[in-house]
Amino acid sequence: MANPQTYHDRDGWIWFDGKLVPWREAEVHVLTHALHYASSVFEGQRAYDGDIFKLHQHCARLRNSANIMGFDIPWTDEEVAAACKEVLKANNLTDAYVRPVAWLGSERMGVSPTGTKPHLAIAAWEWGKYFSPEVAAKGIRLTIAPWRRPAPYTAPVHAKASGLYMIAMLSRKHAEDTGFDDALMFDWRGQVAEATGANAFFIRDGELFTPTPDCFLNGITRQTIIELAKRRGITVHERAIWPEELESFQQMFLTGSAAEITPVGSAGPWSFEVGDLTRQLDKDYEDLVHGRLPNA
Ligand code: PMP
């Protein structure tokens, strides 16, 4: 009997290096380069009503992340997109989370990636809200992360690379260990950056503020929200935000393919209300992903 709590012991199909394999057989060796040296990049995307939202942007970002990490994906973006759709279909999913992951394999061992081969797998599963709807309705509670987003000259900050999730994972663990939902990360300069797996937005007097993504991911959801806000004629300020300014904001929310639009109730000592504009943008996003608004 499969244990639904684990991710390895399930029924279904995973696309693995060019073909669908039974879920339990999608395995890698312990001497996989990526496991030791973090030579791995991935995507997180959601399907709504059978369609993967912004699929082509996700495929392009996956390749770009791999290229930043010094390797390429041995399938075209069109082939990767088709494979993502195939995975949904094979698992009878219409509303799901889709996780492509590319990594360097076990062909050689050592820090040098020379001689290793790029691999690609794509899995999909039903994944409800990233934060529980009851918690999100009141606004999630963030602590301030004990780790900072690194400077662009110390890490490949624009790749969605597994290695960058080391500090995100530790910050999220710290948040959960101390009774919070997630953590707000500052960057190497002390500026406000993002949460551990989602971008941050603030609202003051009907205008939107979001940090410039110069040392973290310029999220696809982030770009979508900026577009949706502009469609409504809302002014969007994309600039450096220092913690001192947080006191002046009335609302805050997070954006991400998994997190979607998540209202924030507090971040460290700063409190926010779940206000009308946050709710409006959340609804616009819902309408967009379900095809009730023209594509952004
Ligand atoms: N920052 C981090 C660290 C993330 O993991 C994510 C989720 N991919 C985001 C931001 C948001 O990106 P997107 O909207 O493209 O999912």
PDB file of C-alpha atoms and ligand atoms in Angstrom:
ATOM      1  CA  MET A   1       0.000   0.000   0.000  1.00  0.00           C
ATOM      2  CA  ALA A   2       1.469   3.336  -1.030  1.00  0.00           C
ATOM      3  CA  ASN A   3       2.133   5.875   1.708  1.00  0.00           C
ATOM      4  CA  PRO A   4       0.553   9.126   0.508  1.00  0.00           C
ATOM      5  CA  GLN A   5       2.882  11.135   2.748  1.00  0.00           C
ATOM      6  CA  THR A   6       6.002  10.296   0.802  1.00  0.00           C
ATOM      7  CA  TYR A   7       6.939  11.514  -2.616  1.00  0.00           C
ATOM      8  CA  HIS A   8       8.709   8.357  -3.747  1.00  0.00           C
ATOM      9  CA  ASP A   9       6.027   5.755  -3.034  1.00  0.00           C
ATOM     10  CA  ARG A  10       3.113   6.728  -5.242  1.00  0.00           C
ATOM     11  CA  ASP A  11       1.219   5.529  -8.246  1.00  0.00           C
ATOM     12  CA  GLY A  12       1.593   7.497 -11.449  1.00  0.00           C
ATOM     13  CA  TRP A  13       4.097   8.453 -14.112  1.00  0.00           C
ATOM     14  CA  ILE A  14       7.147  10.668 -14.173  1.00  0.00           C
ATOM     15  CA  TRP A  15       8.815  11.879 -17.357  1.00  0.00           C
ATOM     16  CA  PHE A  16      12.451  10.877 -17.014  1.00  0.00           C
ATOM     17  CA  ASP A  17      15.106  11.617 -19.660  1.00  0.00           C
ATOM     18  CA  GLY A  18      12.719  11.383 -22.573  1.00  0.00           C
ATOM     19  CA  LYS A  19      10.114   8.847 -21.515  1.00  0.00           C
ATOM     20  CA  LEU A  20       7.412   8.225 -18.950  1.00  0.00           C
ATOM     21  CA  VAL A  21       8.491   5.808 -16.227  1.00  0.00           C
ATOM     22  CA  PRO A  22       6.452   4.399 -13.324  1.00  0.00           C
ATOM     23  CA  TRP A  23       6.565   6.899 -10.429  1.00  0.00           C
ATOM     24  CA  ARG A  24       8.531   4.584  -8.096  1.00  0.00           C
ATOM     25  CA  GLU A  25      11.222   3.979 -10.719  1.00  0.00           C
ATOM     26  CA  ALA A  26      12.158   7.646 -11.194  1.00  0.00           C
ATOM     27  CA  GLU A  27      15.387   7.330  -9.189  1.00  0.00           C
ATOM     28  CA  VAL A  28      18.943   8.671  -9.264  1.00  0.00           C
ATOM     29  CA  HIS A  29      22.162   7.221  -7.854  1.00  0.00           C
ATOM     30  CA  VAL A  30      23.638   8.487  -4.554  1.00  0.00           C
ATOM     31  CA  LEU A  31      26.774   9.536  -6.429  1.00  0.00           C
ATOM     32  CA  THR A  32      24.826  11.991  -8.566  1.00  0.00           C
ATOM     33  CA  HIS A  33      26.880  15.153  -9.080  1.00  0.00           C
ATOM     34  CA  ALA A  34      23.875  17.385  -8.260  1.00  0.00           C
ATOM     35  CA  LEU A  35      23.357  15.786  -4.851  1.00  0.00           C
ATOM     36  CA  HIS A  36      26.920  16.618  -3.811  1.00  0.00           C
ATOM     37  CA  TYR A  37      27.662  19.866  -5.651  1.00  0.00           C
ATOM     38  CA  ALA A  38      24.203  21.421  -6.218  1.00  0.00           C
ATOM     39  CA  SER A  39      24.378  21.244 -10.019  1.00  0.00           C
ATOM     40  CA  SER A  40      20.610  21.270 -10.265  1.00  0.00           C
ATOM     41  CA  VAL A  41      17.956  23.695 -11.465  1.00  0.00           C
ATOM     42  CA  PHE A  42      14.192  23.399 -11.376  1.00  0.00           C
ATOM     43  CA  GLU A  43      10.840  24.963 -12.087  1.00  0.00           C
ATOM     44  CA  GLY A  44       7.558  25.170 -10.231  1.00  0.00           C
ATOM     45  CA  GLN A  45       4.454  25.784 -12.268  1.00  0.00           C
ATOM     46  CA  ARG A  46       0.736  25.257 -11.791  1.00  0.00           C
ATOM     47  CA  ALA A  47      -1.876  23.826 -14.112  1.00  0.00           C
ATOM     48  CA  TYR A  48      -5.379  25.263 -13.934  1.00  0.00           C
ATOM     49  CA  ASP A  49      -8.279  23.572 -15.724  1.00  0.00           C
ATOM     50  CA  GLY A  50      -5.774  21.455 -17.663  1.00  0.00           C
ATOM     51  CA  ASP A  51      -3.541  24.322 -18.855  1.00  0.00           C
ATOM     52  CA  ILE A  52      -0.137  25.094 -17.396  1.00  0.00           C
ATOM     53  CA  PHE A  53      -0.009  28.813 -16.656  1.00  0.00           C
ATOM     54  CA  LYS A  54       2.888  30.612 -18.415  1.00  0.00           C
ATOM     55  CA  LEU A  55       4.367  27.289 -19.488  1.00  0.00           C
ATOM     56  CA  HIS A  56       6.662  28.793 -22.099  1.00  0.00           C
ATOM     57  CA  GLN A  57       8.146  31.334 -19.690  1.00  0.00           C
ATOM     58  CA  HIS A  58       8.843  28.485 -17.249  1.00  0.00           C
ATOM     59  CA  CYS A  59      10.535  26.396 -19.961  1.00  0.00           C
ATOM     60  CA  ALA A  60      12.650  29.386 -21.006  1.00  0.00           C
ATOM     61  CA  ARG A  61      13.625  30.074 -17.385  1.00  0.00           C
ATOM     62  CA  LEU A  62      14.570  26.435 -16.838  1.00  0.00           C
ATOM     63  CA  ARG A  63      16.978  26.584 -19.777  1.00  0.00           C
ATOM     64  CA  ASN A  64      18.333  29.949 -18.673  1.00  0.00           C
ATOM     65  CA  SER A  65      18.915  28.616 -15.147  1.00  0.00           C
ATOM     66  CA  ALA A  66      20.765  25.594 -16.575  1.00  0.00           C
ATOM     67  CA  ASN A  67      22.852  27.834 -18.842  1.00  0.00           C
ATOM     68  CA  ILE A  68      23.804  30.050 -15.893  1.00  0.00           C
ATOM     69  CA  MET A  69      24.873  26.842 -14.123  1.00  0.00           C
ATOM     70  CA  GLY A  70      27.059  25.951 -17.108  1.00  0.00           C
ATOM     71  CA  PHE A  71      25.021  23.224 -18.781  1.00  0.00           C
ATOM     72  CA  ASP A  72      22.192  22.928 -21.269  1.00  0.00           C
ATOM     73  CA  ILE A  73      18.931  21.005 -21.371  1.00  0.00           C
ATOM     74  CA  PRO A  74      19.193  18.370 -24.142  1.00  0.00           C
ATOM     75  CA  TRP A  75      15.572  18.966 -25.256  1.00  0.00           C
ATOM     76  CA  THR A  76      14.106  22.033 -26.930  1.00  0.00           C
ATOM     77  CA  ASP A  77      11.721  24.301 -25.043  1.00  0.00           C
ATOM     78  CA  GLU A  78       8.890  22.934 -27.202  1.00  0.00           C
ATOM     79  CA  GLU A  79       9.843  19.372 -26.261  1.00  0.00           C
ATOM     80  CA  VAL A  80       9.992  20.266 -22.572  1.00  0.00           C
ATOM     81  CA  ALA A  81       6.598  21.995 -22.804  1.00  0.00           C
ATOM     82  CA  ALA A  82       5.111  18.955 -24.556  1.00  0.00           C
ATOM     83  CA  ALA A  83       6.608  16.682 -21.897  1.00  0.00           C
ATOM     84  CA  CYS A  84       5.017  18.777 -19.117  1.00  0.00           C
ATOM     85  CA  LYS A  85       1.630  18.382 -20.788  1.00  0.00           C
ATOM     86  CA  GLU A  86       2.227  14.669 -21.283  1.00  0.00           C
ATOM     87  CA  VAL A  87       2.912  14.250 -17.551  1.00  0.00           C
ATOM     88  CA  LEU A  88      -0.370  15.949 -16.641  1.00  0.00           C
ATOM     89  CA  LYS A  89      -2.272  13.756 -19.047  1.00  0.00           C
ATOM     90  CA  ALA A  90      -0.588  10.505 -17.986  1.00  0.00           C
ATOM     91  CA  ASN A  91      -1.505  11.232 -14.361  1.00  0.00           C
ATOM     92  CA  ASN A  92      -5.061  12.386 -15.151  1.00  0.00           C
ATOM     93  CA  LEU A  93      -4.424  15.802 -13.617  1.00  0.00           C
ATOM     94  CA  THR A  94      -6.039  19.105 -14.547  1.00  0.00           C
ATOM     95  CA  ASP A  95      -5.257  21.229 -11.472  1.00  0.00           C
ATOM     96  CA  ALA A  96      -1.783  20.404 -10.309  1.00  0.00           C
ATOM     97  CA  TYR A  97       1.718  21.523  -9.515  1.00  0.00           C
ATOM     98  CA  VAL A  98       4.301  20.617 -12.145  1.00  0.00           C
ATOM     99  CA  ARG A  99       7.972  20.240 -11.209  1.00  0.00           C
ATOM    100  CA  PRO A 100      10.596  19.953 -13.947  1.00  0.00           C
ATOM    101  CA  VAL A 101      14.098  19.382 -12.528  1.00  0.00           C
ATOM    102  CA  ALA A 102      17.376  19.249 -14.463  1.00  0.00           C
ATOM    103  CA  TRP A 103      20.640  18.063 -12.965  1.00  0.00           C
ATOM    104  CA  LEU A 104      24.101  16.726 -13.675  1.00  0.00           C
ATOM    105  CA  GLY A 105      24.324  12.980 -13.246  1.00  0.00           C
ATOM    106  CA  SER A 106      26.594  10.289 -11.838  1.00  0.00           C
ATOM    107  CA  GLU A 107      28.734   9.777 -14.940  1.00  0.00           C
ATOM    108  CA  ARG A 108      31.737  11.319 -13.149  1.00  0.00           C
ATOM    109  CA  MET A 109      32.513  12.286  -9.556  1.00  0.00           C
ATOM    110  CA  GLY A 110      34.286  15.392  -8.251  1.00  0.00           C
ATOM    111  CA  VAL A 111      33.636  19.113  -8.147  1.00  0.00           C
ATOM    112  CA  SER A 112      34.385  19.431 -11.845  1.00  0.00           C
ATOM    113  CA  PRO A 113      31.240  18.953 -13.921  1.00  0.00           C
ATOM    114  CA  THR A 114      33.300  17.853 -16.921  1.00  0.00           C
ATOM    115  CA  GLY A 115      32.122  14.480 -18.166  1.00  0.00           C
ATOM    116  CA  THR A 116      28.785  14.575 -16.359  1.00  0.00           C
ATOM    117  CA  LYS A 117      25.560  14.599 -18.361  1.00  0.00           C
ATOM    118  CA  PRO A 118      22.487  16.777 -17.963  1.00  0.00           C
ATOM    119  CA  HIS A 119      19.298  14.919 -17.064  1.00  0.00           C
ATOM    120  CA  LEU A 120      15.712  16.095 -16.922  1.00  0.00           C
ATOM    121  CA  ALA A 121      12.698  14.788 -15.065  1.00  0.00           C
ATOM    122  CA  ILE A 122       9.169  16.176 -14.791  1.00  0.00           C
ATOM    123  CA  ALA A 123       6.681  15.217 -12.091  1.00  0.00           C
ATOM    124  CA  ALA A 124       3.214  16.549 -11.324  1.00  0.00           C
ATOM    125  CA  TRP A 125       0.895  16.143  -8.376  1.00  0.00           C
ATOM    126  CA  GLU A 126      -2.167  17.702  -6.820  1.00  0.00           C
ATOM    127  CA  TRP A 127      -1.012  20.455  -4.514  1.00  0.00           C
ATOM    128  CA  GLY A 128      -3.503  22.651  -2.725  1.00  0.00           C
ATOM    129  CA  LYS A 129      -2.717  26.131  -1.478  1.00  0.00           C
ATOM    130  CA  TYR A 130       0.898  26.774  -0.455  1.00  0.00           C
ATOM    131  CA  PHE A 131      -0.303  28.282   2.842  1.00  0.00           C
ATOM    132  CA  SER A 132      -3.510  27.077   4.498  1.00  0.00           C
ATOM    133  CA  PRO A 133      -6.465  29.206   3.277  1.00  0.00           C
ATOM    134  CA  GLU A 134      -7.556  29.953   6.881  1.00  0.00           C
ATOM    135  CA  VAL A 135      -4.108  31.309   7.728  1.00  0.00           C
ATOM    136  CA  ALA A 136      -3.795  33.206   4.440  1.00  0.00           C
ATOM    137  CA  ALA A 137      -7.228  34.846   4.893  1.00  0.00           C
ATOM    138  CA  LYS A 138      -5.913  36.650   7.983  1.00  0.00           C
ATOM    139  CA  GLY A 139      -2.508  37.189   6.429  1.00  0.00           C
ATOM    140  CA  ILE A 140       0.431  34.906   7.079  1.00  0.00           C
ATOM    141  CA  ARG A 141       2.988  35.721   9.769  1.00  0.00           C
ATOM    142  CA  LEU A 142       6.580  36.203   8.677  1.00  0.00           C
ATOM    143  CA  THR A 143       9.652  36.358  10.833  1.00  0.00           C
ATOM    144  CA  ILE A 144      12.810  38.065   9.663  1.00  0.00           C
ATOM    145  CA  ALA A 145      15.166  35.495   8.158  1.00  0.00           C
ATOM    146  CA  PRO A 146      18.505  34.875   9.858  1.00  0.00           C
ATOM    147  CA  TRP A 147      20.065  34.620   6.361  1.00  0.00           C
ATOM    148  CA  ARG A 148      20.412  37.223   3.647  1.00  0.00           C
ATOM    149  CA  ARG A 149      20.073  36.924  -0.117  1.00  0.00           C
ATOM    150  CA  PRO A 150      23.642  36.892  -1.453  1.00  0.00           C
ATOM    151  CA  ALA A 151      25.264  39.508  -3.665  1.00  0.00           C
ATOM    152  CA  PRO A 152      25.212  38.766  -7.416  1.00  0.00           C
ATOM    153  CA  TYR A 153      28.989  38.342  -7.345  1.00  0.00           C
ATOM    154  CA  THR A 154      28.844  35.592  -4.698  1.00  0.00           C
ATOM    155  CA  ALA A 155      26.163  33.303  -6.203  1.00  0.00           C
ATOM    156  CA  PRO A 156      24.280  32.798  -9.502  1.00  0.00           C
ATOM    157  CA  VAL A 157      21.290  34.677  -8.074  1.00  0.00           C
ATOM    158  CA  HIS A 158      19.165  34.741 -11.235  1.00  0.00           C
ATOM    159  CA  ALA A 159      19.129  30.975 -11.693  1.00  0.00           C
ATOM    160  CA  LYS A 160      16.363  28.965 -10.076  1.00  0.00           C
ATOM    161  CA  ALA A 161      19.099  26.716  -8.788  1.00  0.00           C
ATOM    162  CA  SER A 162      18.806  24.233  -5.927  1.00  0.00           C
ATOM    163  CA  GLY A 163      21.946  25.556  -4.245  1.00  0.00           C
ATOM    164  CA  LEU A 164      20.302  28.912  -3.610  1.00  0.00           C
ATOM    165  CA  TYR A 165      17.587  27.186  -1.602  1.00  0.00           C
ATOM    166  CA  MET A 166      20.048  26.275   1.149  1.00  0.00           C
ATOM    167  CA  ILE A 167      19.494  29.638   2.895  1.00  0.00           C
ATOM    168  CA  ALA A 168      15.809  29.652   1.952  1.00  0.00           C
ATOM    169  CA  MET A 169      15.347  26.213   3.512  1.00  0.00           C
ATOM    170  CA  LEU A 170      17.205  27.225   6.689  1.00  0.00           C
ATOM    171  CA  SER A 171      15.194  30.447   6.935  1.00  0.00           C
ATOM    172  CA  ARG A 172      11.910  28.604   6.443  1.00  0.00           C
ATOM    173  CA  LYS A 173      12.947  26.052   9.072  1.00  0.00           C
ATOM    174  CA  HIS A 174      13.807  28.864  11.480  1.00  0.00           C
ATOM    175  CA  ALA A 175      10.377  30.411  10.823  1.00  0.00           C
ATOM    176  CA  GLU A 176       8.512  27.172  11.458  1.00  0.00           C
ATOM    177  CA  ASP A 177      10.636  26.289  14.513  1.00  0.00           C
ATOM    178  CA  THR A 178       9.717  29.649  16.057  1.00  0.00           C
ATOM    179  CA  GLY A 179       5.995  29.545  15.232  1.00  0.00           C
ATOM    180  CA  PHE A 180       5.870  31.585  12.017  1.00  0.00           C
ATOM    181  CA  ASP A 181       4.576  30.687   8.564  1.00  0.00           C
ATOM    182  CA  ASP A 182       7.577  31.911   6.578  1.00  0.00           C
ATOM    183  CA  ALA A 183      10.443  34.391   6.676  1.00  0.00           C
ATOM    184  CA  LEU A 184      11.134  37.711   4.994  1.00  0.00           C
ATOM    185  CA  MET A 185      14.691  37.784   3.717  1.00  0.00           C
ATOM    186  CA  PHE A 186      16.790  40.914   3.485  1.00  0.00           C
ATOM    187  CA  ASP A 187      19.639  41.060   0.995  1.00  0.00           C
ATOM    188  CA  TRP A 188      23.387  41.409   1.425  1.00  0.00           C
ATOM    189  CA  ARG A 189      22.997  45.224   1.627  1.00  0.00           C
ATOM    190  CA  GLY A 190      20.210  45.018   4.222  1.00  0.00           C
ATOM    191  CA  GLN A 191      17.466  45.887   1.738  1.00  0.00           C
ATOM    192  CA  VAL A 192      14.152  44.033   1.712  1.00  0.00           C
ATOM    193  CA  ALA A 193      14.386  41.148  -0.781  1.00  0.00           C
ATOM    194  CA  GLU A 194      11.737  38.397  -0.803  1.00  0.00           C
ATOM    195  CA  ALA A 195      10.331  35.462   1.152  1.00  0.00           C
ATOM    196  CA  THR A 196      11.917  31.993   1.021  1.00  0.00           C
ATOM    197  CA  GLY A 197       9.978  30.929  -2.086  1.00  0.00           C
ATOM    198  CA  ALA A 198       7.993  33.946  -3.214  1.00  0.00           C
ATOM    199  CA  ASN A 199       8.416  37.633  -4.104  1.00  0.00           C
ATOM    200  CA  ALA A 200       7.182  40.498  -1.913  1.00  0.00           C
ATOM    201  CA  PHE A 201       4.845  43.417  -2.646  1.00  0.00           C
ATOM    202  CA  PHE A 202       3.728  46.312  -0.439  1.00  0.00           C
ATOM    203  CA  ILE A 203       0.844  48.764  -0.727  1.00  0.00           C
ATOM    204  CA  ARG A 204       0.712  52.363   0.488  1.00  0.00           C
ATOM    205  CA  ASP A 205      -2.158  54.719  -0.348  1.00  0.00           C
ATOM    206  CA  GLY A 206      -3.282  52.651  -3.325  1.00  0.00           C
ATOM    207  CA  GLU A 207       0.168  52.300  -4.894  1.00  0.00           C
ATOM    208  CA  LEU A 208       2.276  49.176  -5.242  1.00  0.00           C
ATOM    209  CA  PHE A 209       5.903  48.841  -4.142  1.00  0.00           C
ATOM    210  CA  THR A 210       8.232  45.916  -4.825  1.00  0.00           C
ATOM    211  CA  PRO A 211      11.998  45.532  -4.507  1.00  0.00           C
ATOM    212  CA  THR A 212      14.094  45.526  -7.690  1.00  0.00           C
ATOM    213  CA  PRO A 213      15.034  41.885  -8.347  1.00  0.00           C
ATOM    214  CA  ASP A 214      18.764  42.468  -8.702  1.00  0.00           C
ATOM    215  CA  CYS A 215      19.867  39.633  -6.409  1.00  0.00           C
ATOM    216  CA  PHE A 216      16.871  37.277  -6.428  1.00  0.00           C
ATOM    217  CA  LEU A 217      14.394  35.766  -8.849  1.00  0.00           C
ATOM    218  CA  ASN A 218      12.251  38.122 -10.924  1.00  0.00           C
ATOM    219  CA  GLY A 219       9.289  35.798 -10.465  1.00  0.00           C
ATOM    220  CA  ILE A 220       6.877  35.067 -13.280  1.00  0.00           C
ATOM    221  CA  THR A 221       3.970  35.724 -10.884  1.00  0.00           C
ATOM    222  CA  ARG A 222       5.650  38.977  -9.842  1.00  0.00           C
ATOM    223  CA  GLN A 223       5.800  40.120 -13.466  1.00  0.00           C
ATOM    224  CA  THR A 224       2.163  39.059 -13.942  1.00  0.00           C
ATOM    225  CA  ILE A 225       0.994  41.067 -10.923  1.00  0.00           C
ATOM    226  CA  ILE A 226       2.860  44.163 -12.119  1.00  0.00           C
ATOM    227  CA  GLU A 227       1.075  43.815 -15.464  1.00  0.00           C
ATOM    228  CA  LEU A 228      -2.335  43.257 -13.807  1.00  0.00           C
ATOM    229  CA  ALA A 229      -1.818  46.283 -11.539  1.00  0.00           C
ATOM    230  CA  LYS A 230      -0.846  48.476 -14.495  1.00  0.00           C
ATOM    231  CA  ARG A 231      -3.987  47.348 -16.352  1.00  0.00           C
ATOM    232  CA  ARG A 232      -5.970  48.784 -13.451  1.00  0.00           C
ATOM    233  CA  GLY A 233      -4.012  52.024 -13.647  1.00  0.00           C
ATOM    234  CA  ILE A 234      -2.256  51.348 -10.341  1.00  0.00           C
ATOM    235  CA  THR A 235       1.165  52.972  -9.982  1.00  0.00           C
ATOM    236  CA  VAL A 236       3.910  50.369  -9.444  1.00  0.00           C
ATOM    237  CA  HIS A 237       7.187  51.409  -7.825  1.00  0.00           C
ATOM    238  CA  GLU A 238      10.002  48.946  -8.480  1.00  0.00           C
ATOM    239  CA  ARG A 239      12.936  50.134  -6.430  1.00  0.00           C
ATOM    240  CA  ALA A 240      15.133  49.492  -3.401  1.00  0.00           C
ATOM    241  CA  ILE A 241      13.110  49.156  -0.200  1.00  0.00           C
ATOM    242  CA  TRP A 242      14.878  49.513   3.142  1.00  0.00           C
ATOM    243  CA  PRO A 243      13.362  48.003   6.304  1.00  0.00           C
ATOM    244  CA  GLU A 244      12.778  51.521   7.704  1.00  0.00           C
ATOM    245  CA  GLU A 245      10.095  52.029   5.073  1.00  0.00           C
ATOM    246  CA  LEU A 246       8.083  48.925   6.063  1.00  0.00           C
ATOM    247  CA  GLU A 247       6.327  50.829   8.843  1.00  0.00           C
ATOM    248  CA  SER A 248       4.683  53.106   6.284  1.00  0.00           C
ATOM    249  CA  PHE A 249       3.068  50.316   4.228  1.00  0.00           C
ATOM    250  CA  GLN A 250      -0.537  49.322   4.919  1.00  0.00           C
ATOM    251  CA  GLN A 251      -0.665  45.993   3.052  1.00  0.00           C
ATOM    252  CA  MET A 252       1.797  43.316   2.048  1.00  0.00           C
ATOM    253  CA  PHE A 253       1.477  40.160  -0.040  1.00  0.00           C
ATOM    254  CA  LEU A 254       3.665  37.471  -1.552  1.00  0.00           C
ATOM    255  CA  THR A 255       3.616  36.188  -5.136  1.00  0.00           C
ATOM    256  CA  GLY A 256       4.788  32.887  -6.580  1.00  0.00           C
ATOM    257  CA  SER A 257       3.642  30.052  -8.808  1.00  0.00           C
ATOM    258  CA  ALA A 258       3.123  27.895  -5.707  1.00  0.00           C
ATOM    259  CA  ALA A 259       2.180  30.689  -3.260  1.00  0.00           C
ATOM    260  CA  GLU A 260      -0.005  32.481  -5.853  1.00  0.00           C
ATOM    261  CA  ILE A 261      -1.122  35.697  -4.098  1.00  0.00           C
ATOM    262  CA  THR A 262      -0.717  35.294  -0.344  1.00  0.00           C
ATOM    263  CA  PRO A 263      -1.644  38.193   1.981  1.00  0.00           C
ATOM    264  CA  VAL A 264       0.811  38.914   4.801  1.00  0.00           C
ATOM    265  CA  GLY A 265      -0.438  39.956   8.265  1.00  0.00           C
ATOM    266  CA  SER A 266       2.935  40.712   9.765  1.00  0.00           C
ATOM    267  CA  ALA A 267       6.643  40.641   8.999  1.00  0.00           C
ATOM    268  CA  GLY A 268       8.843  40.868  12.073  1.00  0.00           C
ATOM    269  CA  PRO A 269       7.668  43.946  14.023  1.00  0.00           C
ATOM    270  CA  TRP A 270       5.629  45.344  11.120  1.00  0.00           C
ATOM    271  CA  SER A 271       1.872  44.669  10.819  1.00  0.00           C
ATOM    272  CA  PHE A 272      -0.336  44.855   7.753  1.00  0.00           C
ATOM    273  CA  GLU A 273      -4.033  44.597   6.998  1.00  0.00           C
ATOM    274  CA  VAL A 274      -5.498  42.299   4.376  1.00  0.00           C
ATOM    275  CA  GLY A 275      -6.991  45.111   2.336  1.00  0.00           C
ATOM    276  CA  ASP A 276      -9.159  45.636  -0.715  1.00  0.00           C
ATOM    277  CA  LEU A 277      -6.344  46.129  -3.208  1.00  0.00           C
ATOM    278  CA  THR A 278      -4.619  42.888  -2.156  1.00  0.00           C
ATOM    279  CA  ARG A 279      -7.962  41.088  -2.510  1.00  0.00           C
ATOM    280  CA  GLN A 280      -8.585  42.705  -5.887  1.00  0.00           C
ATOM    281  CA  LEU A 281      -5.205  41.662  -7.286  1.00  0.00           C
ATOM    282  CA  ASP A 282      -5.681  38.174  -5.860  1.00  0.00           C
ATOM    283  CA  LYS A 283      -9.004  37.953  -7.695  1.00  0.00           C
ATOM    284  CA  ASP A 284      -7.495  39.322 -10.914  1.00  0.00           C
ATOM    285  CA  TYR A 285      -4.794  36.655 -10.714  1.00  0.00           C
ATOM    286  CA  GLU A 286      -7.402  33.932 -10.114  1.00  0.00           C
ATOM    287  CA  ASP A 287      -9.407  35.198 -13.088  1.00  0.00           C
ATOM    288  CA  LEU A 288      -6.297  35.286 -15.262  1.00  0.00           C
ATOM    289  CA  VAL A 289      -5.062  31.783 -14.462  1.00  0.00           C
ATOM    290  CA  HIS A 290      -8.554  30.398 -15.084  1.00  0.00           C
ATOM    291  CA  GLY A 291      -8.769  32.158 -18.437  1.00  0.00           C
ATOM    292  CA  ARG A 292     -11.445  34.654 -17.345  1.00  0.00           C
ATOM    293  CA  LEU A 293      -9.144  37.593 -18.170  1.00  0.00           C
ATOM    294  CA  PRO A 294      -7.063  38.044 -21.343  1.00  0.00           C
ATOM    295  CA  ASN A 295      -3.464  36.874 -20.984  1.00  0.00           C
ATOM    296  CA  ALA A 296      -1.055  39.265 -19.262  1.00  0.00           C
TER     297      ALA A 296
HETATM  298  N1  PMP B   1      11.624  33.662  -5.247  1.00  0.00           N
HETATM  299  C1  PMP B   1      11.919  32.388  -4.938  1.00  0.00           C
HETATM  300  C2  PMP B   1      13.099  32.117  -4.081  1.00  0.00           C
HETATM  301  C3  PMP B   1      11.131  31.334  -5.423  1.00  0.00           C
HETATM  302  O1  PMP B   1      11.431  30.062  -5.110  1.00  0.00           O
HETATM  303  C4  PMP B   1      10.016  31.629  -6.224  1.00  0.00           C
HETATM  304  C5  PMP B   1       9.153  30.511  -6.736  1.00  0.00           C
HETATM  305  N2  PMP B   1       9.639  30.022  -7.968  1.00  0.00           N
HETATM  306  C6  PMP B   1       9.728  32.973  -6.521  1.00  0.00           C
HETATM  307  C7  PMP B   1      10.552  33.966  -6.013  1.00  0.00           C
HETATM  308  C8  PMP B   1       8.554  33.340  -7.366  1.00  0.00           C
HETATM  309  O2  PMP B   1       8.762  32.953  -8.700  1.00  0.00           O
HETATM  310  P1  PMP B   1       7.565  32.559  -9.667  1.00  0.00           P
HETATM  311  O3  PMP B   1       6.535  33.636  -9.530  1.00  0.00           O
HETATM  312  O4  PMP B   1       8.193  32.556 -11.018  1.00  0.00           O
HETATM  313  O5  PMP B   1       7.067  31.244  -9.250  1.00  0.00           O
END
